[in-house]
Short mmCIF file of C-alpha atoms in Angstrom, two decimals:
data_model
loop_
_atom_site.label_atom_id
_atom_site.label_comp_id
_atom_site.label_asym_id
_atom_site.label_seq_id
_atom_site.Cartn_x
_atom_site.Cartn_y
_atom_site.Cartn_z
CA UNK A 996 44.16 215.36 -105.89
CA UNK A 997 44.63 212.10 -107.61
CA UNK A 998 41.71 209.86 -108.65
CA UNK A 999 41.00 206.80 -107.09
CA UNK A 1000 42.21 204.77 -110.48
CA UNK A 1001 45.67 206.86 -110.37
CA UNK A 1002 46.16 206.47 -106.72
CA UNK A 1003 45.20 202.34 -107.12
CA UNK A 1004 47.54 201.79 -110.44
CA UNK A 1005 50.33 204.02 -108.64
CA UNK A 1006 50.32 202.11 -105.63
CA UNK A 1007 49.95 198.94 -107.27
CA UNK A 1008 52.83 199.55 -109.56
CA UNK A 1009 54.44 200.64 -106.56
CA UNK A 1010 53.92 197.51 -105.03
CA UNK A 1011 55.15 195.60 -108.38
CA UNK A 1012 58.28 196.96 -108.84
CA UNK A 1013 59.19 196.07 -104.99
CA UNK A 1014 57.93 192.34 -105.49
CA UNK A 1015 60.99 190.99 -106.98
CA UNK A 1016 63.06 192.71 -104.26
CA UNK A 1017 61.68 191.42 -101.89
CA UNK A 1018 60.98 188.01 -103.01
CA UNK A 1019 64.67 188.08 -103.70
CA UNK A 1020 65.47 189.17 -100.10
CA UNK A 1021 63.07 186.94 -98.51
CA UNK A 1022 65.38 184.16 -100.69
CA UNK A 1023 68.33 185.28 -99.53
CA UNK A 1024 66.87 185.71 -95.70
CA UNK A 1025 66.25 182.05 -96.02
CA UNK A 1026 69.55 180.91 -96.80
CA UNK A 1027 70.67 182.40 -93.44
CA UNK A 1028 68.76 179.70 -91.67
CA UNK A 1029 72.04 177.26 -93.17
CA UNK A 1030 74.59 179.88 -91.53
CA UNK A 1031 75.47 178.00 -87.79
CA UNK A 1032 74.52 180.61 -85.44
CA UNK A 1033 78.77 180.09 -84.62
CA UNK A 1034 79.29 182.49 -87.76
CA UNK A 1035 77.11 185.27 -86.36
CA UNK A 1036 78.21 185.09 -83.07
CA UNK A 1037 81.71 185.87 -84.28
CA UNK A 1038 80.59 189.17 -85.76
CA UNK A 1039 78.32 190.19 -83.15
CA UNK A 1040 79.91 189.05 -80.10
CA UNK A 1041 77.65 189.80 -77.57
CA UNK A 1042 79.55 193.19 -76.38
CA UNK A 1043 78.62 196.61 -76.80
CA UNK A 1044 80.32 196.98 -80.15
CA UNK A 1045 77.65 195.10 -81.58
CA UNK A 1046 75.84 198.14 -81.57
CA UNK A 1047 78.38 199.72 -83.89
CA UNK A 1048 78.58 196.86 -86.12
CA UNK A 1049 74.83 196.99 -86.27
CA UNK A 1050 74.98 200.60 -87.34
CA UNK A 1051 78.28 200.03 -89.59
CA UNK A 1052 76.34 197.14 -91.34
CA UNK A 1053 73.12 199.44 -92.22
CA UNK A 1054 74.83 202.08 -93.48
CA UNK A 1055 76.47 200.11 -96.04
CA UNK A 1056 73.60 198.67 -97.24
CA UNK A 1057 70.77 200.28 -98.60
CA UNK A 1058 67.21 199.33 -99.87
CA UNK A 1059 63.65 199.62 -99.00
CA UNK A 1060 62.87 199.76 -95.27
CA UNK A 1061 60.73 196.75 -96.02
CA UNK A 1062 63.80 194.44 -96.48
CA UNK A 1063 65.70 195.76 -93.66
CA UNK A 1064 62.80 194.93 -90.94
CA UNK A 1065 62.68 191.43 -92.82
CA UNK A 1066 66.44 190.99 -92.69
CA UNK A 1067 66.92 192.63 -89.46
CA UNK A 1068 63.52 190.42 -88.02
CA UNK A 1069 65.47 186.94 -88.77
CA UNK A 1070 68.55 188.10 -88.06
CA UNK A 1071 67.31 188.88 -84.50
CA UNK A 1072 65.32 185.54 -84.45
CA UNK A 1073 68.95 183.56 -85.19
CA UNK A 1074 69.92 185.47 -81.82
CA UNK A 1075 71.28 188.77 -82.34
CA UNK A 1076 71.03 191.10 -79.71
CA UNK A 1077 67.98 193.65 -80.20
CA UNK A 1078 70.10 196.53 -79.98
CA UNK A 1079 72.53 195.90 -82.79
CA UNK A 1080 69.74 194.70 -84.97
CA UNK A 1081 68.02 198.33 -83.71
CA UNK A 1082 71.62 200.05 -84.87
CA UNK A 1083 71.07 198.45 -88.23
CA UNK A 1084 67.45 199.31 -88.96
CA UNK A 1085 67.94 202.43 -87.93
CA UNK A 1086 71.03 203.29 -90.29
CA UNK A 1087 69.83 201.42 -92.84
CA UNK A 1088 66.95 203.89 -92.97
CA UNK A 1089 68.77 207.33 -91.97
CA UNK A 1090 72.08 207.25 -93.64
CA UNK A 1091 72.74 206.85 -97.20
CA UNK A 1092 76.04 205.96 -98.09
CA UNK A 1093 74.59 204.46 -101.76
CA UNK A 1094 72.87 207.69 -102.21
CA UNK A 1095 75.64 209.94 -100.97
CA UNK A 1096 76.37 211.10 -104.19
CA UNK A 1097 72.95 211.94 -105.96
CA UNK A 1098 72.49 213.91 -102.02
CA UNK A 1099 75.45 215.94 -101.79
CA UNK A 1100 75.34 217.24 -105.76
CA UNK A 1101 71.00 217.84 -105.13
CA UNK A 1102 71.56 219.28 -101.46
CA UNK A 1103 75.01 220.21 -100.69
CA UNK A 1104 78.40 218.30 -99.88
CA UNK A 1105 78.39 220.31 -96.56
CA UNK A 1106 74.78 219.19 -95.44
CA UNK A 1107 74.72 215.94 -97.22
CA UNK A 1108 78.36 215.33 -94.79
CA UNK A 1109 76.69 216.57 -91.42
CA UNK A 1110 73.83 214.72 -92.13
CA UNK A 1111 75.12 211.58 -92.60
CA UNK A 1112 77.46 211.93 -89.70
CA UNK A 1113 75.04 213.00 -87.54
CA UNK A 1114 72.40 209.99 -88.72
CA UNK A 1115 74.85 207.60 -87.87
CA UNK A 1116 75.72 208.44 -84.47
CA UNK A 1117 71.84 208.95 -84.02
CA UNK A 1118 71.48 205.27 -85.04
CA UNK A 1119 73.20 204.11 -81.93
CA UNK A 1120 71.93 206.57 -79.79
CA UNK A 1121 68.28 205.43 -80.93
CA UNK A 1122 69.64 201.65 -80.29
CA UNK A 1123 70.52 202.23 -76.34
CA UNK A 1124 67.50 204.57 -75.95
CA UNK A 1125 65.04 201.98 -77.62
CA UNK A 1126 66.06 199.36 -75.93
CA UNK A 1127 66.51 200.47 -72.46
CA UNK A 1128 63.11 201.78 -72.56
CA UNK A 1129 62.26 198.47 -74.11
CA UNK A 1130 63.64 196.68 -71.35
CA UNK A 1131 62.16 199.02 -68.58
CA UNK A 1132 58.55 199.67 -69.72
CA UNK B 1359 63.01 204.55 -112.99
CA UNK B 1360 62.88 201.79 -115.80
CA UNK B 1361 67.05 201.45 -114.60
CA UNK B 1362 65.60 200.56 -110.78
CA UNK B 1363 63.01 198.31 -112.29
CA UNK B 1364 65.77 196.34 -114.59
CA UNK B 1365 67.93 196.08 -111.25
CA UNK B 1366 65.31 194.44 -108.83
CA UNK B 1367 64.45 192.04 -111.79
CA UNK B 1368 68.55 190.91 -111.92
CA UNK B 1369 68.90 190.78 -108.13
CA UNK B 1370 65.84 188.07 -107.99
CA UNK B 1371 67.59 186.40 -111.28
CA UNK B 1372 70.93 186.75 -109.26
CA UNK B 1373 69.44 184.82 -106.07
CA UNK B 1374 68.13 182.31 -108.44
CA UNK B 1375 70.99 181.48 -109.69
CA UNK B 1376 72.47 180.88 -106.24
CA UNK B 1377 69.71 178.62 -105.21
CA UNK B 1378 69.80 177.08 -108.89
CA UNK B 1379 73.83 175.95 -107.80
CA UNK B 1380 72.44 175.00 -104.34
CA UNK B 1381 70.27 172.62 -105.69
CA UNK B 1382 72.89 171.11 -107.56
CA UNK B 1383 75.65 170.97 -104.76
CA UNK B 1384 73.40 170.20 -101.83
CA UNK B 1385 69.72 168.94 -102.78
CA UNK B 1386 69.12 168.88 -98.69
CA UNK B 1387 70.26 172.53 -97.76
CA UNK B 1388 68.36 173.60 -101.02
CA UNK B 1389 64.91 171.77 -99.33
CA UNK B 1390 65.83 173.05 -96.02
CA UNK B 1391 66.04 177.15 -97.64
CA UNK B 1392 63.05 177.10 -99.86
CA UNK B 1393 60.41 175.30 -96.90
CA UNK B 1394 61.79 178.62 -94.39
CA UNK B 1395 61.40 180.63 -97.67
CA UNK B 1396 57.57 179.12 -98.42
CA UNK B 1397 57.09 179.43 -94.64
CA UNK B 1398 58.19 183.08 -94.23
CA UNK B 1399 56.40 183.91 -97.49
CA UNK B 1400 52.99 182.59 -95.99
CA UNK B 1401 53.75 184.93 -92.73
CA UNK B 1402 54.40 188.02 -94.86
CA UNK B 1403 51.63 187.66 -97.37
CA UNK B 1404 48.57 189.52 -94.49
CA UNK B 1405 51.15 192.43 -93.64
CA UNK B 1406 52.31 193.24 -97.19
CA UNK B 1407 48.31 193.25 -98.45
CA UNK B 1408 47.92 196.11 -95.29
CA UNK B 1409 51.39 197.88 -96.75
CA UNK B 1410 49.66 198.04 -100.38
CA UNK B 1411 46.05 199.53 -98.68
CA UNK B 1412 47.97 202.10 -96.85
CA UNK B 1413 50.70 203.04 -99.39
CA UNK B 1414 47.18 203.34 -101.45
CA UNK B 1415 45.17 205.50 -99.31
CA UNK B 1416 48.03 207.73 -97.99
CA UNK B 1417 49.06 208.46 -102.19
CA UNK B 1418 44.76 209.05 -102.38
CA UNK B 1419 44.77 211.84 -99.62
CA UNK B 1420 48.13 213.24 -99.17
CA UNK B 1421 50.08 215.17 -102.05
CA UNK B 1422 53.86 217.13 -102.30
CA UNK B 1423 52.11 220.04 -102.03
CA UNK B 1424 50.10 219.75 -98.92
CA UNK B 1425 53.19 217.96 -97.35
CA UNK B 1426 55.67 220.75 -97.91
CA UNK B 1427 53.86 224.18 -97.90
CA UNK B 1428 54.01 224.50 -94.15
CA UNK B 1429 57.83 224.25 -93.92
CA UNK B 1430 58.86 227.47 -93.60
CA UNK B 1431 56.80 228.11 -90.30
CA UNK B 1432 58.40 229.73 -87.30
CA UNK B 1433 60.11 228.09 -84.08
CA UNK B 1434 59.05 224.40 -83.22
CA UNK B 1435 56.23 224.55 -85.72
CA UNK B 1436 58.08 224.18 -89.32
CA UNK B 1437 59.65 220.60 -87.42
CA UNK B 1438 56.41 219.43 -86.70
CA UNK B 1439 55.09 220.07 -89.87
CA UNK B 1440 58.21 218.25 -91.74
CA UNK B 1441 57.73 215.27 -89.07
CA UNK B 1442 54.31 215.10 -90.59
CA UNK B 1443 55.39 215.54 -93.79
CA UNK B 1444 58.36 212.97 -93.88
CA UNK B 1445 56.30 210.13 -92.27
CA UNK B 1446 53.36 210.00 -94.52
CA UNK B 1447 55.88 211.04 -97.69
CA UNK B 1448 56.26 207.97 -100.52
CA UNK B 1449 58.65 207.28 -102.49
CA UNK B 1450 62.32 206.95 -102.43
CA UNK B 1451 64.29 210.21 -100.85
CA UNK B 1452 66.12 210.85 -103.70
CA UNK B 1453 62.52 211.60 -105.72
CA UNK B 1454 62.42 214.22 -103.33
CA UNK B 1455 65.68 215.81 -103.33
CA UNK B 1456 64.53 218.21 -106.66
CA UNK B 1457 61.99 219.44 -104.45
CA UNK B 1458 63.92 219.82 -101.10
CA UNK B 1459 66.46 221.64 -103.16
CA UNK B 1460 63.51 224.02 -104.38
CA UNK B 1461 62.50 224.48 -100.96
CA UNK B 1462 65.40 225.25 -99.86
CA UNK B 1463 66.59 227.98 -102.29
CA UNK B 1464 62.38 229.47 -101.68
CA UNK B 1465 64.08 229.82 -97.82
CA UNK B 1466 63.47 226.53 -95.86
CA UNK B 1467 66.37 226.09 -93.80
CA UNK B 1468 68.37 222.67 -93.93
CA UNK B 1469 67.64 221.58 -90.96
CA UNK B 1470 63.65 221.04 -91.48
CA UNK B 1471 64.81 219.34 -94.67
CA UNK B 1472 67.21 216.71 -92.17
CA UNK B 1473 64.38 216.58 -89.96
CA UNK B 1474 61.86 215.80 -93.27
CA UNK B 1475 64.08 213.18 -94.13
CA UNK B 1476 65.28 211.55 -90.98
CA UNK B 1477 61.55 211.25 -90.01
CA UNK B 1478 61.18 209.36 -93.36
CA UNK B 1479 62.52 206.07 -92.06
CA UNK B 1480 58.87 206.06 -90.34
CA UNK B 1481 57.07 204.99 -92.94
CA UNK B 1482 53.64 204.00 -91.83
CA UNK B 1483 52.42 201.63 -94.39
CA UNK B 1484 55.50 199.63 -93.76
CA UNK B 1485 54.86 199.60 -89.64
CA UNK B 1486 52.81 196.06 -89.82
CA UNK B 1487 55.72 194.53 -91.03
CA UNK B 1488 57.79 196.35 -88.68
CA UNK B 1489 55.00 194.91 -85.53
CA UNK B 1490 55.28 191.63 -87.57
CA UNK B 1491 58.87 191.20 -86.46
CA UNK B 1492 58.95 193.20 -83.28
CA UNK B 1493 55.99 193.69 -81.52
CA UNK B 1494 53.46 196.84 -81.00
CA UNK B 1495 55.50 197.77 -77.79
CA UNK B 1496 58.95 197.91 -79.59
CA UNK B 1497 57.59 199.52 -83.04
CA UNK B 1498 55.47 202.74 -80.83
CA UNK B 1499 58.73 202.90 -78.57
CA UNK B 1500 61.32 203.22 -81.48
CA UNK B 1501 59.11 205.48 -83.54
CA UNK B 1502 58.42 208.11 -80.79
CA UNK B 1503 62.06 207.94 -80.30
CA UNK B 1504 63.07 208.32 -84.53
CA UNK B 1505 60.61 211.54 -84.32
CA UNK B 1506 62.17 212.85 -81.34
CA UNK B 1507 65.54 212.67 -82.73
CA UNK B 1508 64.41 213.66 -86.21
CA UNK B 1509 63.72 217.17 -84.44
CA UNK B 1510 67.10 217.36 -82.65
CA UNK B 1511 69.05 216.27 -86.01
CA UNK B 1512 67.04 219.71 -87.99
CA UNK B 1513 67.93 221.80 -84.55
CA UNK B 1514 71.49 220.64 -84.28
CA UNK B 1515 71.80 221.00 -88.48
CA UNK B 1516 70.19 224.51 -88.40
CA UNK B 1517 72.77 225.67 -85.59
CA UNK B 1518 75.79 224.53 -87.87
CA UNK B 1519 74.62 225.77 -90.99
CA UNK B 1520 73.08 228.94 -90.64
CA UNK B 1521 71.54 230.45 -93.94
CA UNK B 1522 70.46 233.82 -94.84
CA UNK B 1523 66.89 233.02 -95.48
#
């Protein structure tokens, strides 16, 4: 078990090494609010493919869950529908295109494949369920 | 490690540098970024304190060991254990690749590790932040429902590839 000290410095240091991440996200996240909400209404246009291009959109990108909910969290307040910003939480999260590599050569090309499939479908199925019981509770 | 560090340090430069060549091009949009910036900052600052307290205390109680030596249980039991195991986990996944790969040769089957690190999107030191955004009702709803389909992922994975454990 680690001492108090080691668990405080490794959390802290933990904490530091995210900082400029997400000070740099948070930067970036601001510059959105200069994007017309025109532009994001002709990616996501309202229709049930937004879902997939929520999910298509997280899997590309990769990072701390931390920026996702803060990127995903303005994204939804500039009007996105909750279910494709649900799609891309949830595949930013679950499937690792960035880290495909270091997976398949640590775990398996086979597994590291199924997985990755199988996270991404998962993503939208999470998006529908989430949000219909969202909607209904 | 010191390679991740480097890069987080050049993104922030990177974004910098945008917002040095917005304040040259267009002084307004330039005010009109950093005030959401300052404003957003100010909103994060409570819930990133209670992600620091919690990524603290869960690294104080919690270590690999305890996490993963209940993995190769039988039935339902060895996913409940890596549901545990994946949502109080720290750290990057690929930190804990070596060690899934360990497991796995020692005889856990690759679906508990899918399961262990499907459930790992629930991180719960990062959940205020996640309530921040979305609200108690929408974080407790889309948890319940990553756990529930971190189990079905490690069934469906240990029905396609079946080891000789």
């Amino acid at each position: 078990m680690p001492t108090f000290k080691q668990s405080f410095k490794k959390s802290l240091k933990g904490i530091y090494s995210f900082i400029p991440l997400l000070i740099g996200t948070m930067l970036l996240v601001s510059l959105i609010s200069l994007i017309p909400k025109s532009f994001y209404s002709s990616i996501f246009t309202g229709s049930f493919f937004d879902v997939l291009t929520g999910s298509v959109f997280g899997s590309i990108l990769a990072g701390n869950p931390l920026t996702s909910y803060v990127l995903g969290g303005e994204l939804f307040k500039q009007g996105i529908s909750l279910i494709a910003v649900t799609a891309f939480l949830v595949s930013w999260a679950t499937v690792g295109v960035i880290q495909f590599p270091v997976e398949s050569i640590t775990l398996g090309k086979k597994f590291t494949l199924i997985r990755n499939i199988l996270s991404f479908i998962f993503s939208i199925l999470v998006a529908i369920i989430t949000v219909t019981l969202y909607n209904l509770l | 490690m010191r390679k991740k560090f480097k890069g987080q340090w050049y993104f922030l430069i990177i974004v910098l540098i945008i917002y040095l060549i917005l304040l040259l091009v267009n002084y307004s949009a330039f005010l009109v970024s950093i005030s959401f910036f300052i404003n957003l900052f100010k909103k994060i600052i409570p819930s990133f304190l209670l992600v620091f307290l919690l990524l603290f205390i869960i690294d104080y109680f919690v270590n690999s060991l305890s996490i993963t030596k209940h993995f190769k249980e039988k039935s339902i039991r060895k996913y409940i254990y890596a549901l545990i195991g994946g949502t109080i986990a720290s750290g990057p996944p690929y930190l804990w690749y070596p060690l899934l790969k360990d497991l796995n040769q020692k005889g856990v089957s690759y679906g508990v590790i899918a399961c262990f690190l499907y459930c790992r999107s629930i991180k719960i030191p990062y959940l205020p932040l996640l309530i921040f955004y979305f609200g108690f009702k929408y974080t407790l709803i889309l948890s319940i429902i990553m756990l529930i389909m971190s189990v079905i992922q490690g069934m469906i994975i240990d029905k396609i590839i079946k080891q000789n454990i």
